[in-house]
XYZ file of C-alpha atoms in Angstrom:
724
model
C 15.227 52.041 -44.442
C 17.018 54.124 -41.735
C 17.646 53.102 -38.213
C 18.084 55.519 -35.228
C 18.593 54.479 -31.608
C 18.284 56.240 -28.304
C 18.193 55.116 -24.775
C 15.304 56.002 -22.356
C 16.141 56.484 -18.783
C 14.232 54.380 -16.012
C 11.438 56.073 -14.107
C 11.036 56.157 -10.351
C 7.898 57.368 -8.617
C 7.936 59.421 -5.464
C 6.728 57.686 -2.193
C 3.850 59.382 -0.140
C 5.040 61.569 2.656
C 2.083 60.454 4.712
C -0.721 58.125 4.544
C -4.260 59.335 5.655
C -5.247 58.176 9.067
C -7.066 54.865 9.268
C -5.761 53.557 5.841
C -4.847 49.909 6.224
C -2.014 48.397 4.066
C -0.561 44.999 3.477
C 2.631 44.519 5.500
C 5.646 45.978 3.566
C 3.553 47.967 1.103
C 4.057 51.622 0.522
C 1.957 54.118 -1.487
C 3.143 56.533 -4.253
C 2.529 60.317 -3.905
C -0.206 60.247 -6.602
C -2.040 57.245 -4.899
C -2.328 59.123 -1.643
C -3.329 62.415 -3.465
C -6.044 60.602 -5.347
C -7.389 59.167 -2.084
C -7.499 62.517 -0.422
C -9.177 64.011 -3.406
C -11.822 61.312 -3.511
C -12.473 61.964 0.259
C -12.575 65.749 -0.163
C -16.238 66.984 -0.119
C -15.146 69.865 -2.189
C -14.121 67.669 -5.089
C -16.384 65.912 -7.560
C -14.133 64.732 -10.303
C -10.506 63.535 -10.088
C -8.048 63.048 -12.984
C -5.091 60.929 -12.207
C -2.373 61.421 -14.902
C 0.300 59.241 -13.509
C 2.574 57.468 -15.949
C 1.793 54.026 -17.387
C 2.601 51.297 -14.736
C 2.596 53.691 -11.853
C -0.280 51.950 -10.026
C -3.174 54.104 -11.120
C -5.523 51.114 -10.598
C -4.511 50.816 -6.865
C -5.229 54.583 -6.555
C -8.556 54.020 -8.002
C -9.593 51.117 -5.713
C -7.844 52.130 -2.558
C -11.006 53.441 -0.893
C -12.827 50.174 -1.958
C -9.934 48.193 -0.392
C -10.656 49.981 2.932
C -14.204 48.518 2.911
C -15.824 51.879 2.770
C -16.841 52.304 -0.893
C -18.461 50.564 -3.799
C -17.327 51.384 -7.340
C -18.125 50.829 -10.948
C -15.029 50.438 -13.150
C -15.596 51.267 -16.874
C -13.025 49.914 -19.324
C -12.896 50.527 -23.117
C -12.007 46.949 -23.988
C -13.104 43.494 -22.632
C -9.391 42.427 -22.537
C -8.723 45.316 -20.196
C -11.707 44.556 -17.983
C -10.681 40.992 -17.748
C -7.117 42.028 -16.833
C -8.551 44.433 -14.109
C -10.786 41.681 -12.677
C -7.675 39.559 -11.977
C -5.798 42.594 -10.474
C -8.733 43.695 -8.308
C -9.162 40.272 -6.902
C -5.534 40.154 -6.154
C -5.779 43.452 -4.308
C -8.715 42.167 -2.220
C -6.776 38.894 -1.307
C -3.845 41.075 -0.104
C -5.677 43.939 1.641
C -8.369 41.639 3.185
C -11.041 44.402 3.510
C -13.567 43.442 6.247
C -16.626 43.476 3.900
C -14.893 41.168 1.380
C -16.085 43.060 -1.639
C -17.623 40.986 -4.480
C -16.191 41.667 -7.962
C -18.548 41.179 -10.947
C -17.377 41.618 -14.624
C -20.133 42.297 -17.053
C -19.676 42.431 -20.817
C -22.440 42.480 -23.482
C -21.885 38.708 -24.227
C -21.812 37.869 -20.560
C -25.007 39.801 -19.905
C -26.764 38.104 -22.778
C -25.671 34.606 -21.548
C -26.627 35.337 -17.930
C -29.965 36.694 -18.893
C -30.760 33.604 -21.149
C -29.637 31.168 -18.514
C -31.612 32.752 -15.718
C -34.687 33.410 -18.011
C -34.505 37.158 -17.379
C -34.797 40.233 -19.526
C -31.455 42.116 -19.893
C -32.684 44.836 -17.711
C -33.485 42.479 -14.842
C -30.197 40.745 -15.414
C -28.333 44.017 -14.988
C -30.336 44.821 -11.861
C -29.510 41.342 -10.459
C -25.761 41.401 -11.337
C -25.170 44.927 -9.967
C -26.974 44.054 -6.705
C -24.607 41.176 -6.187
C -21.405 43.333 -6.351
C -19.511 46.020 -4.631
C -17.104 46.241 -7.547
C -18.684 46.231 -10.972
C -16.385 46.068 -13.924
C -17.994 46.696 -17.236
C -17.562 48.893 -20.322
C -18.796 52.413 -20.801
C -21.104 51.136 -23.595
C -23.363 49.235 -21.097
C -23.162 52.212 -18.668
C -24.217 54.601 -21.482
C -27.197 52.390 -22.650
C -28.549 51.656 -19.168
C -28.861 55.468 -18.666
C -30.561 55.782 -22.066
C -33.281 53.265 -21.257
C -31.993 50.683 -23.844
C -32.876 47.659 -21.620
C -36.381 48.897 -20.629
C -39.870 48.611 -22.116
C -41.794 51.796 -23.123
C -43.916 51.568 -19.995
C -40.964 51.308 -17.558
C -39.869 54.232 -15.608
C -36.783 55.765 -17.204
C -34.815 55.567 -13.948
C -35.834 51.923 -13.269
C -32.270 50.859 -13.677
C -30.031 53.910 -13.173
C -32.032 55.195 -10.262
C -30.835 52.423 -7.976
C -27.403 51.752 -9.555
C -26.461 55.367 -9.325
C -27.488 55.422 -5.650
C -25.743 52.093 -4.715
C -22.389 52.938 -6.151
C -20.322 55.856 -4.658
C -17.377 55.944 -7.263
C -17.409 55.840 -11.014
C -14.002 54.997 -12.605
C -13.201 55.679 -16.277
C -9.951 53.909 -17.301
C -7.833 54.684 -20.477
C -10.439 57.217 -21.429
C -8.015 58.978 -23.856
C -8.722 56.287 -26.390
C -12.262 57.684 -26.978
C -13.232 60.517 -29.204
C -15.709 63.323 -29.037
C -18.883 61.200 -29.208
C -17.987 59.207 -26.320
C -16.774 62.147 -24.366
C -20.093 63.854 -25.059
C -21.911 60.786 -23.868
C -19.955 60.612 -20.616
C -20.601 64.322 -19.923
C -24.293 63.823 -20.507
C -24.380 60.745 -18.178
C -22.393 62.565 -15.422
C -24.795 65.572 -15.759
C -27.809 63.152 -15.405
C -26.291 61.555 -12.228
C -25.329 65.039 -10.869
C -28.835 66.497 -11.376
C -30.898 63.439 -10.096
C -28.672 62.133 -7.275
C -26.643 63.306 -4.318
C -23.063 64.110 -5.303
C -21.069 61.229 -6.590
C -17.319 60.915 -7.170
C -15.864 60.359 -10.649
C -12.377 59.314 -11.381
C -10.580 59.456 -14.802
C -7.341 57.496 -15.116
C -5.227 58.475 -18.063
C -1.729 59.655 -18.749
C -3.057 61.981 -21.376
C -6.365 63.357 -20.193
C -8.629 65.311 -22.650
C -8.582 69.072 -21.975
C -12.016 69.490 -23.657
C -13.553 67.035 -21.036
C -11.962 68.882 -18.120
C -13.008 72.287 -19.440
C -16.585 71.262 -20.101
C -16.919 69.556 -16.774
C -15.736 72.707 -15.033
C -18.264 74.706 -17.131
C -20.965 72.577 -15.895
C -20.185 73.143 -12.234
C -18.175 69.976 -11.427
C -15.374 70.635 -9.056
C -12.264 69.056 -10.669
C -8.875 68.178 -9.269
C -5.995 66.997 -11.430
C -3.337 64.803 -9.976
C -0.244 65.293 -12.047
C 3.036 63.765 -10.755
C 5.043 64.947 -13.659
C 4.054 68.558 -13.106
C 4.787 68.300 -9.420
C 8.295 66.804 -10.121
C 7.347 63.448 -8.483
C 9.223 61.382 -10.936
C 13.016 60.866 -11.203
C 14.989 59.625 -14.090
C 18.389 58.364 -12.734
C 21.424 58.207 -15.014
C 23.442 55.658 -13.062
C 22.964 52.441 -11.139
C 24.174 54.292 -8.045
C 21.478 56.843 -8.363
C 18.944 54.076 -8.873
C 20.042 52.351 -5.673
C 19.863 55.620 -3.726
C 16.236 56.222 -4.943
C 15.342 52.640 -3.921
C 16.865 53.188 -0.490
C 14.476 56.221 0.012
C 11.457 54.021 -1.125
C 11.134 55.455 -4.588
C 9.363 52.799 -6.701
C 10.620 51.881 -10.097
C 7.705 52.056 -12.609
C 9.688 51.812 -15.951
C 12.970 50.290 -16.763
C 15.819 51.505 -18.973
C 14.909 50.936 -22.624
C 16.870 50.822 -25.872
C 14.402 52.404 -28.361
C 15.247 51.961 -32.094
C 13.409 54.058 -34.738
C 13.007 52.185 -38.060
C 12.071 54.614 -40.733
C 9.982 53.122 -43.496
C 8.137 54.405 -46.630
C 4.320 54.533 -46.613
C 3.680 51.800 -49.157
C 1.242 48.985 -48.461
C 2.353 46.212 -46.187
C 5.716 47.862 -45.468
C 5.835 46.911 -41.826
C 4.693 43.318 -42.668
C 7.548 43.039 -45.213
C 10.085 44.475 -42.909
C 9.056 41.994 -40.128
C 9.575 39.064 -42.456
C 12.834 40.409 -43.890
C 14.203 41.104 -40.346
C 12.813 37.966 -38.631
C 16.450 36.961 -37.886
C 16.623 39.947 -35.578
C 13.703 38.527 -33.611
C 15.179 35.019 -33.553
C 18.641 36.367 -32.469
C 16.928 38.301 -29.593
C 15.384 35.185 -28.122
C 18.650 33.181 -28.619
C 20.798 35.884 -26.977
C 18.424 36.717 -24.228
C 16.863 33.320 -22.919
C 13.642 33.752 -21.119
C 12.560 36.751 -23.166
C 8.983 37.445 -23.942
C 7.926 39.797 -26.769
C 5.101 41.576 -28.446
C 4.489 42.830 -32.000
C 1.685 45.482 -32.235
C 0.395 46.493 -35.646
C -2.398 48.588 -37.089
C -3.836 45.911 -39.339
C -5.757 42.808 -38.280
C -5.090 41.144 -41.652
C -1.291 41.694 -41.189
C -1.338 40.023 -37.792
C -3.403 37.137 -39.253
C -0.813 36.637 -42.054
C 2.219 37.019 -39.847
C 1.145 34.844 -36.993
C 1.664 31.463 -38.742
C 4.957 32.724 -40.194
C 6.281 33.412 -36.717
C 4.833 30.207 -35.223
C 6.764 28.202 -37.615
C 9.923 30.299 -37.239
C 9.940 30.086 -33.555
C 8.890 26.417 -33.275
C 12.499 25.219 -33.934
C 13.562 27.215 -30.820
C 10.957 25.561 -28.787
C 9.109 28.899 -28.492
C 5.466 29.786 -29.084
C 3.690 32.744 -31.046
C 0.041 33.780 -30.404
C -2.381 36.355 -31.891
C -4.646 38.883 -30.147
C -6.896 40.887 -32.415
C -10.550 41.939 -32.750
C -11.101 38.952 -34.953
C -9.386 36.437 -32.596
C -11.541 34.140 -30.627
C -11.683 34.331 -26.713
C -9.508 31.239 -26.319
C -6.964 32.315 -28.764
C -6.693 35.740 -27.100
C -6.284 34.268 -23.702
C -3.665 31.814 -24.829
C -1.869 34.462 -26.676
C -0.854 36.305 -23.377
C 1.123 33.233 -22.217
C 3.005 32.885 -25.570
C 6.716 33.835 -25.969
C 5.681 36.238 -28.775
C 2.318 37.716 -29.128
C 1.183 39.512 -32.247
C -1.733 41.918 -31.874
C -3.574 45.158 -32.621
C -5.338 47.662 -30.435
C -6.821 44.903 -28.309
C -3.513 44.577 -26.484
C -2.180 48.186 -26.414
C -4.866 49.566 -24.251
C -3.813 49.091 -20.665
C -3.225 45.349 -20.595
C -0.491 44.658 -18.114
C 2.196 42.924 -20.357
C 5.265 41.200 -18.946
C 7.652 41.601 -21.822
C 11.142 42.811 -22.588
C 10.903 42.995 -26.387
C 8.604 45.179 -28.347
C 8.060 45.903 -32.022
C 5.268 48.307 -32.854
C 3.556 50.532 -35.522
C 1.563 53.586 -34.456
C -1.006 55.862 -36.169
C -0.416 59.084 -34.225
C 1.302 60.561 -31.205
C -1.032 59.262 -28.543
C -1.011 55.810 -30.126
C 2.935 55.799 -30.217
C 3.116 56.721 -26.493
C 0.409 54.240 -25.513
C 2.083 51.329 -27.251
C 5.628 52.100 -26.176
C 4.195 52.124 -22.662
C 3.422 48.332 -22.831
C 7.381 47.757 -22.367
C 9.596 47.975 -19.302
C 6.878 47.573 -16.643
C 8.192 44.423 -14.997
C 11.578 42.964 -14.083
C 10.495 39.395 -15.153
C 7.697 36.912 -14.846
C 6.905 33.492 -13.439
C 6.751 30.380 -15.575
C 5.707 27.049 -13.923
C 6.428 28.597 -10.488
C 9.974 29.753 -11.413
C 10.951 33.406 -11.361
C 12.522 34.504 -14.652
C 14.246 37.810 -14.808
C 14.704 39.967 -17.964
C 18.276 41.091 -18.762
C 17.355 44.218 -20.789
C 14.413 45.932 -22.565
C 14.472 46.623 -26.348
C 11.931 48.339 -28.588
C 11.690 48.854 -32.443
C 9.291 51.641 -33.471
C 8.303 51.325 -37.162
C 7.693 54.837 -38.164
C 7.024 56.843 -41.414
C 10.154 58.499 -43.074
C 8.710 62.080 -42.516
C 8.557 61.383 -38.782
C 11.973 60.056 -38.482
C 13.250 63.188 -40.368
C 11.435 65.537 -38.061
C 12.803 63.728 -34.993
C 16.412 63.328 -36.185
C 17.306 65.385 -39.202
C 15.051 68.547 -39.567
C 16.267 71.939 -38.434
C 16.014 72.168 -34.642
C 15.380 68.383 -34.499
C 14.632 67.290 -30.890
C 16.490 63.887 -30.818
C 20.103 62.843 -31.490
C 21.059 59.353 -32.437
C 22.527 57.183 -29.495
C 21.697 59.969 -27.004
C 19.766 59.372 -23.711
C 16.449 60.959 -22.739
C 13.810 60.799 -20.175
C 10.123 59.862 -20.762
C 8.606 63.327 -20.547
C 11.138 64.785 -23.049
C 10.560 61.977 -25.553
C 6.732 62.271 -25.130
C 6.912 65.961 -25.797
C 8.981 65.279 -28.950
C 6.539 62.779 -30.128
C 3.529 64.965 -29.611
C 5.202 68.006 -31.346
C 6.477 66.143 -34.369
C 4.047 63.346 -35.197
C 0.971 63.651 -37.451
C -1.509 65.805 -35.656
C -5.097 64.368 -35.957
C -8.358 66.165 -35.671
C -10.109 66.297 -32.232
C -13.551 67.046 -33.654
C -14.197 69.720 -31.089
C -17.151 70.966 -33.093
C -19.035 67.746 -32.327
C -20.038 68.881 -28.890
C -22.253 71.643 -29.790
C -23.405 70.235 -33.075
C -24.283 66.654 -31.855
C -23.530 66.303 -28.168
C -26.822 68.042 -27.221
C -28.909 65.479 -29.286
C -28.066 63.069 -26.420
C -28.989 65.844 -23.898
C -32.321 66.268 -25.586
C -33.212 62.511 -25.443
C -32.268 62.327 -21.692
C -34.318 65.710 -21.050
C -37.244 64.110 -22.859
C -37.161 60.869 -20.830
C -37.050 62.811 -17.516
C -40.458 64.122 -18.496
C -42.018 60.545 -18.420
C -45.244 60.342 -16.656
C -43.727 57.919 -14.061
C -41.100 60.382 -12.757
C -42.754 63.569 -11.923
C -40.430 64.063 -8.940
C -37.618 64.830 -11.421
C -39.356 68.050 -12.574
C -36.811 70.342 -10.839
C -33.902 68.025 -11.802
C -35.079 68.106 -15.469
C -34.945 71.903 -15.641
C -31.500 71.899 -13.948
C -30.329 69.258 -16.475
C -31.576 71.344 -19.364
C -30.000 74.570 -18.180
C -26.458 73.025 -17.582
C -26.535 71.038 -20.867
C -27.454 74.154 -22.878
C -24.420 75.925 -21.278
C -21.932 73.073 -21.763
C -22.899 72.356 -25.356
C -23.528 76.030 -26.233
C -26.925 75.385 -27.761
C -30.615 75.503 -27.248
C -32.568 72.182 -26.639
C -35.628 73.746 -28.254
C -33.697 74.148 -31.404
C -32.242 70.571 -31.112
C -35.792 69.281 -30.719
C -36.773 70.856 -33.967
C -33.853 69.210 -35.745
C -34.688 65.812 -34.261
C -38.303 66.256 -35.332
C -37.235 67.187 -38.857
C -35.079 64.038 -39.258
C -37.950 61.906 -38.037
C -40.271 63.401 -40.651
C -37.728 62.993 -43.491
C -37.230 59.294 -42.645
C -40.973 58.774 -42.722
C -41.186 60.268 -46.165
C -38.237 58.199 -47.362
C -39.125 54.790 -45.837
C -42.750 55.062 -44.767
C -41.610 53.917 -41.337
C -41.537 55.529 -37.936
C -38.123 56.030 -36.412
C -35.163 58.337 -36.443
C -31.859 56.816 -37.711
C -29.872 60.032 -37.484
C -30.972 60.859 -33.905
C -30.340 57.104 -32.972
C -26.748 57.441 -34.225
C -26.161 60.679 -32.436
C -27.537 58.978 -29.149
C -25.409 55.926 -29.496
C -22.087 55.458 -27.718
C -19.700 54.109 -30.369
C -22.230 54.322 -33.195
C -24.331 51.683 -34.914
C -22.848 49.251 -37.459
C -25.204 49.368 -40.443
C -22.617 47.466 -42.553
C -21.839 44.760 -39.926
C -21.863 41.251 -41.095
C -22.012 37.847 -39.430
C -18.792 35.747 -39.965
C -18.289 32.040 -39.564
C -14.496 31.953 -39.228
C -12.966 28.775 -40.853
C -9.563 29.798 -39.840
C -10.430 29.897 -35.998
C -9.232 26.697 -34.256
C -11.710 26.769 -31.430
C -15.124 25.830 -32.712
C -17.243 27.867 -30.297
C -15.238 30.993 -31.147
C -15.922 30.836 -34.952
C -19.012 33.051 -34.790
C -17.983 36.685 -35.151
C -18.941 40.009 -36.654
C -16.873 42.350 -38.918
C -17.713 45.396 -40.978
C -18.370 44.940 -44.701
C -15.495 47.430 -45.863
C -12.892 45.307 -43.926
C -14.243 42.054 -45.434
C -14.143 43.476 -49.011
C -10.565 44.686 -48.460
C -9.007 41.795 -46.651
C -11.100 38.554 -46.497
C -11.805 35.771 -48.789
C -15.323 34.761 -48.080
C -18.287 32.532 -49.110
C -21.778 33.690 -48.905
C -24.139 32.104 -46.380
C -27.739 32.437 -45.416
C -28.832 33.732 -41.922
C -30.738 30.639 -41.316
C -27.801 28.378 -41.984
C -25.513 30.536 -39.903
C -27.862 30.451 -36.869
C -28.467 26.661 -37.281
C -24.726 26.069 -37.202
C -24.386 28.495 -34.129
C -27.123 26.495 -32.225
C -25.585 23.197 -33.203
C -22.104 24.212 -32.093
C -23.341 25.497 -28.868
C -25.163 22.278 -28.184
C -22.099 20.143 -29.227
C -19.630 22.233 -27.154
C -22.035 22.557 -24.230
C -21.186 26.260 -24.238
C -23.668 29.107 -24.826
C -22.802 31.397 -27.790
C -24.257 34.956 -27.577
C -26.610 35.575 -30.565
C -27.604 39.299 -29.915
C -24.538 40.626 -31.907
C -26.067 38.984 -34.954
C -29.528 40.473 -34.827
C -29.003 43.365 -37.217
C -26.346 42.002 -39.456
C -26.441 43.031 -43.118
C -25.357 39.537 -44.445
C -23.817 36.293 -43.308
C -20.591 34.795 -44.708
C -17.857 32.207 -44.128
C -14.420 33.542 -43.578
C -12.204 31.204 -45.760
C -8.950 33.103 -45.549
C -7.011 36.304 -45.396
C -6.006 38.009 -48.647
C -2.281 38.344 -49.272
C -2.869 41.703 -50.935
C -5.507 44.337 -50.089
C -8.377 44.180 -52.655
C -9.718 47.451 -54.388
C -13.300 48.184 -54.316
C -15.684 51.169 -53.960
C -19.328 52.164 -53.143
C -21.644 53.025 -55.994
C -24.802 55.137 -56.160
C -27.357 54.684 -58.863
C -28.332 58.353 -59.123
C -26.501 61.689 -59.084
C -24.438 62.427 -55.984
C -23.808 66.096 -56.850
C -26.852 67.333 -55.082
C -26.295 65.068 -52.057
C -22.714 66.340 -51.703
C -23.756 70.023 -52.204
C -26.182 69.652 -49.239
C -23.315 69.566 -46.752
C -25.403 67.675 -44.285
C -26.002 64.358 -42.658
C -28.676 62.426 -44.587
C -30.145 58.999 -45.070
C -29.667 57.457 -48.397
C -30.886 54.225 -50.047
C -29.626 52.591 -53.297
C -26.020 52.398 -52.273
C -24.139 49.276 -53.591
C -20.566 48.010 -53.766
C -18.515 47.621 -56.903
C -15.847 44.939 -56.810
C -15.804 43.008 -60.147
C -13.867 39.996 -58.937
C -16.149 39.511 -56.043
C -18.618 36.783 -57.105
C -20.761 37.512 -54.081
C -21.238 41.141 -54.898
C -24.678 40.680 -56.323
C -25.844 38.921 -53.107
C -24.459 41.662 -51.034
C -25.979 44.349 -53.096
C -29.531 42.727 -52.977
C -29.302 43.595 -49.184
C -27.339 46.657 -49.239
C -29.320 48.789 -51.727
C -32.478 48.481 -49.648
C -30.973 49.788 -46.384
C -31.439 53.396 -45.363
C -27.928 54.411 -44.485
C -27.098 57.494 -42.216
C -24.228 59.025 -44.210
C -22.363 62.116 -45.251
C -21.075 62.608 -48.882
C -18.350 65.061 -49.962
C -17.277 65.990 -53.477
C -13.606 65.076 -53.027
C -11.628 61.829 -53.288
C -10.923 59.951 -50.021
C -7.192 60.559 -49.964
C -7.701 64.339 -50.234
C -10.307 64.442 -47.498
C -8.135 62.413 -45.183
C -5.286 64.776 -45.550
C -7.119 68.104 -45.641
C -9.203 67.232 -42.577
C -6.451 65.406 -40.619
C -8.596 62.364 -40.177
C -7.434 59.491 -37.871
C -5.942 56.494 -39.556
C -8.869 54.241 -38.918
C -11.594 56.829 -39.578
C -14.338 55.076 -41.598
C -14.450 56.997 -44.901
C -14.744 55.297 -48.320
C -14.697 56.041 -52.039
C -17.937 56.238 -53.887
C -18.946 56.992 -57.539
C -22.319 57.809 -59.159
C -23.801 57.241 -62.506
C -21.737 60.122 -63.917
C -18.413 59.087 -62.440
C -18.633 55.335 -62.357
C -15.742 54.765 -64.746
C -13.442 57.354 -63.329
C -10.054 55.910 -62.317
C -10.366 57.565 -58.793
C -13.844 57.957 -57.217
C -14.502 61.700 -57.048
C -16.636 61.458 -53.990
C -16.107 60.164 -50.440
C -18.731 58.847 -48.095
C -18.821 58.193 -44.358
C -21.607 56.326 -42.462
C -23.200 56.433 -38.936
C -21.225 58.170 -36.299
C -18.350 58.766 -38.706
C -20.852 60.725 -40.814
C -21.786 62.931 -37.788
C -18.058 63.531 -37.070
C -17.370 64.463 -40.846
C -20.329 66.871 -40.573
C -18.440 68.948 -38.031
C -15.468 69.416 -40.460
C -16.756 69.388 -44.014
C -17.342 73.092 -44.265
C -13.493 73.206 -44.553
C -13.915 71.541 -47.909
C -16.287 74.153 -49.272
C -14.922 76.106 -52.285
C -15.945 79.356 -53.956
C -14.757 79.244 -57.538
C -11.274 77.668 -57.269
C -10.363 79.117 -53.895
C -11.027 77.475 -50.599
C -13.377 79.441 -48.396
C -11.757 80.714 -45.142
C -13.743 80.254 -41.883
């Protein structure tokens, strides 16, 4: 283990030179340059799409809702996580209380679970529930998934007009806000482009605002290609940030109304090897470092952000016991934490979490330890620190006396940063944020951006929307339909007629395989985050709050990290209903409708368990096809799992959208530069079942479509790779 330390300068944001006429502000408030420029762009009739790339904590949310707070605009805010939407709901209501707009805009937050409960309580179909909730708000906070599916007709009956929901919603709201959009990959970007084009072709011009410190260049390029008039608000490029070296310089900037958006940070790089559980082991072995920080800096609040849910689950009780003697609390916040547990975690002295807390949630902490999977993830997580001078506890202001971060990074990355020839960083030196960010981007692991996805799969969504616009109930969209087709073919560099042929072919193949109507491949291509064919229902015995024990998790994660007991669907649903009645609290059931199996989560494994998929036939022909296909007969192989037979009884019958390659998983990950959490798994067939390393790799659902855009790079001729 090697330790390097640098100092990050504080960041100050330039105040606006002028505020547009008529803009009303609370007394004593000033706006930053980027906030005013965003407002001007949204008011400019020559601009359709605005990208605000201000730094983390520089008030991008206020920039987004400033027009709403003048009482002249209604907006839909789209947030990638429910945690972020909940955080934004609180922030927006605070803004409304301070700005006091004359129309007193109503704020409604709508997640999938809340939609289901509201529909059930009101005796409504989901489509009607969405229509009701949107009509009751001037600010709708939801996720891009719901926005996607309401434009795809997912909440309608076959006889409904395809524009029954989006026709009115798109007219009622003036501004569509996409926050933290950089966390999404090519399928989600393609979806948003398609939805924006649908709105653009069927409605008067609307405004779209993307808030991200690292906007996706492919998105901007394709929007410009399709005729959207874009404006990028980039304070860094315009030298609207200052990074003072001394307290005197900070005081001078404050006297000129420059606003501090990030504090001085002591950043320590901890270089670790790449073995399993290495970060978890380091945290336990260096727990005295955490204890001493709380002892030396009373009033501190900290966060530990890791890549593994199982690691957080194992570490949380360790730190709860450790900190209890100091009168301090520790909480967890992961995708498998219940709602009550997640909410309570944000008030703990130390919160341990995963990606559920690194995406935009406004933490008030002065101590951070984090892992990261790539450059963007590193910058995102570091951005959680140094945003606030302190916090309130029981009505008392508590000030932080410094900000410290520990980045747990791979050895190779530390070497590139500090030891390699022309290394960008020196130990114990001081740097500004843009310089550090550039060093991280240039030297961390580069992951694939799947740019081939747009032309290969993005147009499948275009075809589905084009087809819907031909519905007998909407003849008035005939001109809009042709315009939509023309732009989509340009943006995705394809022909919708050829896409229609592919879609038809997939449907025929599925009919031959299953004897059923449908089109699983097209359905995955038209989904937002992909379907979850391996999703299982979990009853979490480790969850303290009874009403939060009913969860879902993918089978691969269960096999690797969880100790489970098998359960029947009937018993699971009976328990859910009984719990809801006992707790007098509705529990959404929709997420369990298509689960592969149902289980009790007994505990988290101390060590990750090995397993693989198995196929009863020959995978050679499947791998040589180099195409997405639907397979049945896939099972799991995990000898120590006494429930494997029950799982396989269900699994082997399922038709799974997949992509098979003739290379081991580790090799595929390295050669194709796949993201850390890309869902690809080992699989053997009858001829390789006993091989020590499974010679094939398989991806399912949307991951299969993504792999399809890269797998040509794995083709070989003889022993030499083909060059494309």
